[in-house]
Amino acid sequence: RGNFLVAGLSSHSIIRIEVDGTKAKEVGRYFMGARIRGIAQDDEGALWVIEDEGSSSLGRLLKLTPKL
């Protein structure tokens, strides 16, 4: 809640933005090593990340889950 994840094509990162009322700021940047095309969260909280096909990636679909 109060956070957005942004797909970074040119930054090759997932960027976390924290929103508080009308203010937003970057609070995290997670380098993924490939152009990130999109991000979605499923009902169980896992993140699904799609990479752009290019020189550093084959266009993978990744499922990211927290370490327990």
GROMACS .gro file of N, CA, C and O in nm:
model
  272
    1ARG      N    1   0.083  -0.118   0.000
    1ARG     CA    2   0.000   0.000   0.000
    1ARG      C    3   0.088   0.124   0.000
    1ARG      O    4   0.186   0.129   0.072
    2GLY      N    5   0.048   0.220  -0.081
    2GLY     CA    6   0.125   0.343  -0.086
    2GLY      C    7   0.252   0.331  -0.167
    2GLY      O    8   0.337   0.420  -0.161
    3ASN      N    9   0.271   0.220  -0.238
    3ASN     CA   10   0.390   0.199  -0.319
    3ASN      C   11   0.350   0.158  -0.460
    3ASN      O   12   0.249   0.090  -0.480
    4PHE      N   13   0.429   0.200  -0.557
    4PHE     CA   14   0.411   0.160  -0.696
    4PHE      C   15   0.543   0.099  -0.744
    4PHE      O   16   0.649   0.142  -0.702
    5LEU      N   17   0.533   0.002  -0.831
    5LEU     CA   18   0.650  -0.054  -0.897
    5LEU      C   19   0.644  -0.012  -1.043
    5LEU      O   20   0.541  -0.028  -1.108
    6VAL      N   21   0.756   0.041  -1.092
    6VAL     CA   22   0.764   0.091  -1.228
    6VAL      C   23   0.865   0.008  -1.305
    6VAL      O   24   0.975  -0.018  -1.255
    7ALA      N   25   0.828  -0.033  -1.425
    7ALA     CA   26   0.918  -0.108  -1.512
    7ALA      C   27   1.015  -0.012  -1.580
    7ALA      O   28   0.972   0.085  -1.640
    8GLY      N   29   1.143  -0.039  -1.567
    8GLY     CA   30   1.245   0.048  -1.626
    8GLY      C   31   1.306  -0.013  -1.751
    8GLY      O   32   1.388  -0.104  -1.741
    9LEU      N   33   1.264   0.037  -1.866
    9LEU     CA   34   1.323  -0.013  -1.990
    9LEU      C   35   1.469   0.028  -2.001
    9LEU      O   36   1.557  -0.056  -2.014
   10SER      N   37   1.497   0.158  -1.998
   10SER     CA   38   1.635   0.204  -2.017
   10SER      C   39   1.722   0.183  -1.895
   10SER      O   40   1.842   0.165  -1.907
   11SER      N   41   1.661   0.180  -1.775
   11SER     CA   42   1.741   0.161  -1.654
   11SER      C   43   1.767   0.014  -1.622
   11SER      O   44   1.847  -0.017  -1.535
   12HIS      N   45   1.697  -0.077  -1.692
   12HIS     CA   46   1.710  -0.220  -1.668
   12HIS      C   47   1.677  -0.254  -1.522
   12HIS      O   48   1.738  -0.343  -1.462
   13SER      N   49   1.582  -0.181  -1.466
   13SER     CA   50   1.552  -0.192  -1.324
   13SER      C   51   1.403  -0.197  -1.297
   13SER      O   52   1.322  -0.158  -1.381
   14ILE      N   53   1.369  -0.241  -1.177
   14ILE     CA   54   1.237  -0.222  -1.120
   14ILE      C   55   1.253  -0.108  -1.020
   14ILE      O   56   1.342  -0.113  -0.934
   15ILE      N   57   1.170  -0.007  -1.031
   15ILE     CA   58   1.181   0.111  -0.947
   15ILE      C   59   1.061   0.116  -0.854
   15ILE      O   60   0.947   0.102  -0.899
   16ARG      N   61   1.088   0.132  -0.724
   16ARG     CA   62   0.980   0.142  -0.625
   16ARG      C   63   0.957   0.288  -0.591
   16ARG      O   64   1.049   0.359  -0.553
   17ILE      N   65   0.832   0.331  -0.606
   17ILE     CA   66   0.792   0.468  -0.578
   17ILE      C   67   0.698   0.466  -0.459
   17ILE      O   68   0.599   0.391  -0.458
   18GLU      N   69   0.727   0.549  -0.358
   18GLU     CA   70   0.642   0.562  -0.241
   18GLU      C   71   0.556   0.686  -0.258
   18GLU      O   72   0.607   0.794  -0.290
   19VAL      N   73   0.424   0.671  -0.236
   19VAL     CA   74   0.330   0.782  -0.250
   19VAL      C   75   0.270   0.812  -0.114
   19VAL      O   76   0.221   0.722  -0.045
   20ASP      N   77   0.273   0.941  -0.078
   20ASP     CA   78   0.216   0.987   0.048
   20ASP      C   79   0.131   1.110   0.016
   20ASP      O   80   0.184   1.219  -0.002
   21GLY      N   81   0.001   1.089   0.004
   21GLY     CA   82  -0.088   1.200  -0.033
   21GLY      C   83  -0.063   1.243  -0.176
   21GLY      O   84  -0.082   1.167  -0.269
   22THR      N   85  -0.011   1.365  -0.191
   22THR     CA   86   0.018   1.417  -0.325
   22THR      C   87   0.166   1.414  -0.357
   22THR      O   88   0.208   1.464  -0.461
   23LYS      N   89   0.247   1.354  -0.270
   23LYS     CA   90   0.391   1.349  -0.291
   23LYS      C   91   0.434   1.206  -0.327
   23LYS      O   92   0.383   1.109  -0.273
   24ALA      N   93   0.529   1.198  -0.419
   24ALA     CA   94   0.584   1.069  -0.459
   24ALA      C   95   0.736   1.080  -0.465
   24ALA      O   96   0.789   1.184  -0.506
   25LYS      N   97   0.805   0.974  -0.423
   25LYS     CA   98   0.952   0.974  -0.432
   25LYS      C   99   1.001   0.832  -0.454
   25LYS      O  100   0.939   0.734  -0.412
   26GLU      N  101   1.113   0.824  -0.523
   26GLU     CA  102   1.177   0.694  -0.546
   26GLU      C  103   1.243   0.650  -0.416
   26GLU      O  104   1.319   0.724  -0.356
   27VAL      N  105   1.213   0.526  -0.375
   27VAL     CA  106   1.271   0.472  -0.252
   27VAL      C  107   1.350   0.345  -0.275
   27VAL      O  108   1.413   0.293  -0.183
   28GLY      N  109   1.348   0.293  -0.397
   28GLY     CA  110   1.425   0.173  -0.426
   28GLY      C  111   1.441   0.153  -0.575
   28GLY      O  112   1.355   0.191  -0.654
   29ARG      N  113   1.556   0.098  -0.613
   29ARG     CA  114   1.584   0.068  -0.753
   29ARG      C  115   1.657  -0.066  -0.754
   29ARG      O  116   1.761  -0.082  -0.692
   30TYR      N  117   1.598  -0.163  -0.823
   30TYR     CA  118   1.649  -0.299  -0.822
   30TYR      C  119   1.694  -0.336  -0.963
   30TYR      O  120   1.611  -0.359  -1.051
   31PHE      N  121   1.823  -0.339  -0.983
   31PHE     CA  122   1.880  -0.366  -1.115
   31PHE      C  123   1.853  -0.511  -1.153
   31PHE      O  124   1.882  -0.604  -1.077
   32MET      N  125   1.797  -0.531  -1.271
   32MET     CA  126   1.759  -0.665  -1.317
   32MET      C  127   1.847  -0.717  -1.430
   32MET      O  128   1.838  -0.833  -1.467
   33GLY      N  129   1.929  -0.632  -1.490
   33GLY     CA  130   2.020  -0.677  -1.595
   33GLY      C  131   1.957  -0.692  -1.732
   33GLY      O  132   2.021  -0.743  -1.823
   34ALA      N  133   1.832  -0.652  -1.746
   34ALA     CA  134   1.763  -0.657  -1.875
   34ALA      C  135   1.655  -0.549  -1.874
   34ALA      O  136   1.612  -0.504  -1.768
   35ARG      N  137   1.609  -0.510  -1.994
   35ARG     CA  138   1.502  -0.411  -2.004
   35ARG      C  139   1.372  -0.472  -1.951
   35ARG      O  140   1.333  -0.579  -1.994
   36ILE      N  141   1.310  -0.406  -1.856
   36ILE     CA  142   1.188  -0.456  -1.795
   36ILE      C  143   1.068  -0.396  -1.868
   36ILE      O  144   1.049  -0.275  -1.871
   37ARG      N  145   0.987  -0.482  -1.928
   37ARG     CA  146   0.872  -0.440  -2.009
   37ARG      C  147   0.748  -0.415  -1.923
   37ARG      O  148   0.670  -0.326  -1.947
   38GLY      N  149   0.726  -0.498  -1.821
   38GLY     CA  150   0.605  -0.482  -1.739
   38GLY      C  151   0.613  -0.561  -1.610
   38GLY      O  152   0.693  -0.654  -1.597
   39ILE      N  153   0.528  -0.521  -1.514
   39ILE     CA  154   0.523  -0.585  -1.383
   39ILE      C  155   0.376  -0.600  -1.343
   39ILE      O  156   0.296  -0.508  -1.364
   40ALA      N  157   0.342  -0.714  -1.283
   40ALA     CA  158   0.208  -0.734  -1.228
   40ALA      C  159   0.221  -0.814  -1.099
   40ALA      O  160   0.314  -0.893  -1.083
   41GLN      N  161   0.129  -0.791  -1.006
   41GLN     CA  162   0.128  -0.864  -0.880
   41GLN      C  163   0.006  -0.956  -0.879
   41GLN      O  164  -0.105  -0.914  -0.912
   42ASP      N  165   0.027  -1.083  -0.840
   42ASP     CA  166  -0.086  -1.176  -0.835
   42ASP      C  167  -0.152  -1.171  -0.698
   42ASP      O  168  -0.109  -1.098  -0.609
   43ASP      N  169  -0.259  -1.250  -0.681
   43ASP     CA  170  -0.337  -1.249  -0.557
   43ASP      C  171  -0.258  -1.296  -0.436
   43ASP      O  172  -0.293  -1.265  -0.323
   44GLU      N  173  -0.151  -1.372  -0.459
   44GLU     CA  174  -0.069  -1.423  -0.349
   44GLU      C  175   0.048  -1.332  -0.316
   44GLU      O  176   0.130  -1.363  -0.231
   45GLY      N  177   0.062  -1.220  -0.390
   45GLY     CA  178   0.168  -1.124  -0.362
   45GLY      C  179   0.293  -1.141  -0.446
   45GLY      O  180   0.385  -1.061  -0.434
   46ALA      N  181   0.300  -1.244  -0.528
   46ALA     CA  182   0.417  -1.263  -0.614
   46ALA      C  183   0.416  -1.159  -0.725
   46ALA      O  184   0.311  -1.113  -0.769
   47LEU      N  185   0.536  -1.120  -0.768
   47LEU     CA  186   0.549  -1.027  -0.880
   47LEU      C  187   0.583  -1.105  -1.006
   47LEU      O  188   0.671  -1.190  -1.005
   48TRP      N  189   0.513  -1.074  -1.113
   48TRP     CA  190   0.541  -1.130  -1.244
   48TRP      C  191   0.605  -1.020  -1.327
   48TRP      O  192   0.548  -0.912  -1.340
   49VAL      N  193   0.725  -1.047  -1.378
   49VAL     CA  194   0.803  -0.947  -1.450
   49VAL      C  195   0.833  -1.000  -1.590
   49VAL      O  196   0.879  -1.114  -1.605
   50ILE      N  197   0.807  -0.919  -1.690
   50ILE     CA  198   0.838  -0.958  -1.828
   50ILE      C  199   0.955  -0.874  -1.877
   50ILE      O  200   0.956  -0.752  -1.862
   51GLU      N  201   1.058  -0.944  -1.927
   51GLU     CA  202   1.175  -0.876  -1.984
   51GLU      C  203   1.155  -0.853  -2.133
   51GLU      O  204   1.089  -0.932  -2.200
   52ASP      N  205   1.213  -0.746  -2.181
   52ASP     CA  206   1.213  -0.716  -2.324
   52ASP      C  207   1.319  -0.804  -2.390
   52ASP      O  208   1.428  -0.822  -2.336
   53GLU      N  209   1.287  -0.859  -2.504
   53GLU     CA  210   1.386  -0.938  -2.577
   53GLU      C  211   1.490  -0.844  -2.636
   53GLU      O  212   1.457  -0.742  -2.695
   54GLY      N  213   1.616  -0.873  -2.615
   54GLY     CA  214   1.724  -0.789  -2.665
   54GLY      C  215   1.857  -0.858  -2.649
   54GLY      O  216   1.863  -0.979  -2.626
   55SER      N  217   1.964  -0.781  -2.655
   55SER     CA  218   2.098  -0.838  -2.650
   55SER      C  219   2.129  -0.905  -2.517
   55SER      O  220   2.207  -1.000  -2.511
   56SER      N  221   2.067  -0.858  -2.406
   56SER     CA  222   2.098  -0.915  -2.275
   56SER      C  223   1.989  -1.008  -2.223
   56SER      O  224   1.999  -1.058  -2.113
   57SER      N  225   1.883  -1.032  -2.301
   57SER     CA  226   1.774  -1.115  -2.253
   57SER      C  227   1.704  -1.185  -2.369
   57SER      O  228   1.698  -1.133  -2.479
   58LEU      N  229   1.645  -1.298  -2.337
   58LEU     CA  230   1.565  -1.371  -2.435
   58LEU      C  231   1.417  -1.341  -2.419
   58LEU      O  232   1.332  -1.409  -2.474
   59GLY      N  233   1.383  -1.239  -2.340
   59GLY     CA  234   1.244  -1.203  -2.320
   59GLY      C  235   1.175  -1.295  -2.221
   59GLY      O  236   1.068  -1.346  -2.246
   60ARG      N  237   1.234  -1.316  -2.107
   60ARG     CA  238   1.182  -1.410  -2.008
   60ARG      C  239   1.062  -1.354  -1.931
   60ARG      O  240   1.049  -1.234  -1.914
   61LEU      N  241   0.979  -1.444  -1.879
   61LEU     CA  242   0.876  -1.411  -1.784
   61LEU      C  243   0.925  -1.465  -1.649
   61LEU      O  244   0.953  -1.584  -1.636
   62LEU      N  245   0.939  -1.376  -1.552
   62LEU     CA  246   0.993  -1.415  -1.421
   62LEU      C  247   0.886  -1.405  -1.315
   62LEU      O  248   0.806  -1.311  -1.313
   63LYS      N  249   0.885  -1.499  -1.223
   63LYS     CA  250   0.799  -1.492  -1.106
   63LYS      C  251   0.888  -1.466  -0.987
   63LYS      O  252   0.976  -1.548  -0.953
   64LEU      N  253   0.868  -1.352  -0.921
   64LEU     CA  254   0.949  -1.313  -0.805
   64LEU      C  255   0.866  -1.329  -0.680
   64LEU      O  256   0.756  -1.275  -0.669
   65THR      N  257   0.920  -1.405  -0.585
   65THR     CA  258   0.852  -1.426  -0.457
   65THR      C  259   0.947  -1.390  -0.344
   65THR      O  260   1.069  -1.403  -0.359
   66PRO      N  261   0.894  -1.344  -0.230
   66PRO     CA  262   0.982  -1.308  -0.118
   66PRO      C  263   1.044  -1.432  -0.055
   66PRO      O  264   0.984  -1.540  -0.055
   67LYS      N  265   1.165  -1.413  -0.003
   67LYS     CA  266   1.230  -1.519   0.072
   67LYS      C  267   1.159  -1.532   0.207
   67LYS      O  268   1.126  -1.433   0.271
   68LEU      N  269   1.135  -1.654   0.247
   68LEU     CA  270   1.069  -1.677   0.377
   68LEU      C  271   1.164  -1.723   0.481
   68LEU      O  272   1.266  -1.773   0.460
   0.00000   0.00000   0.00000
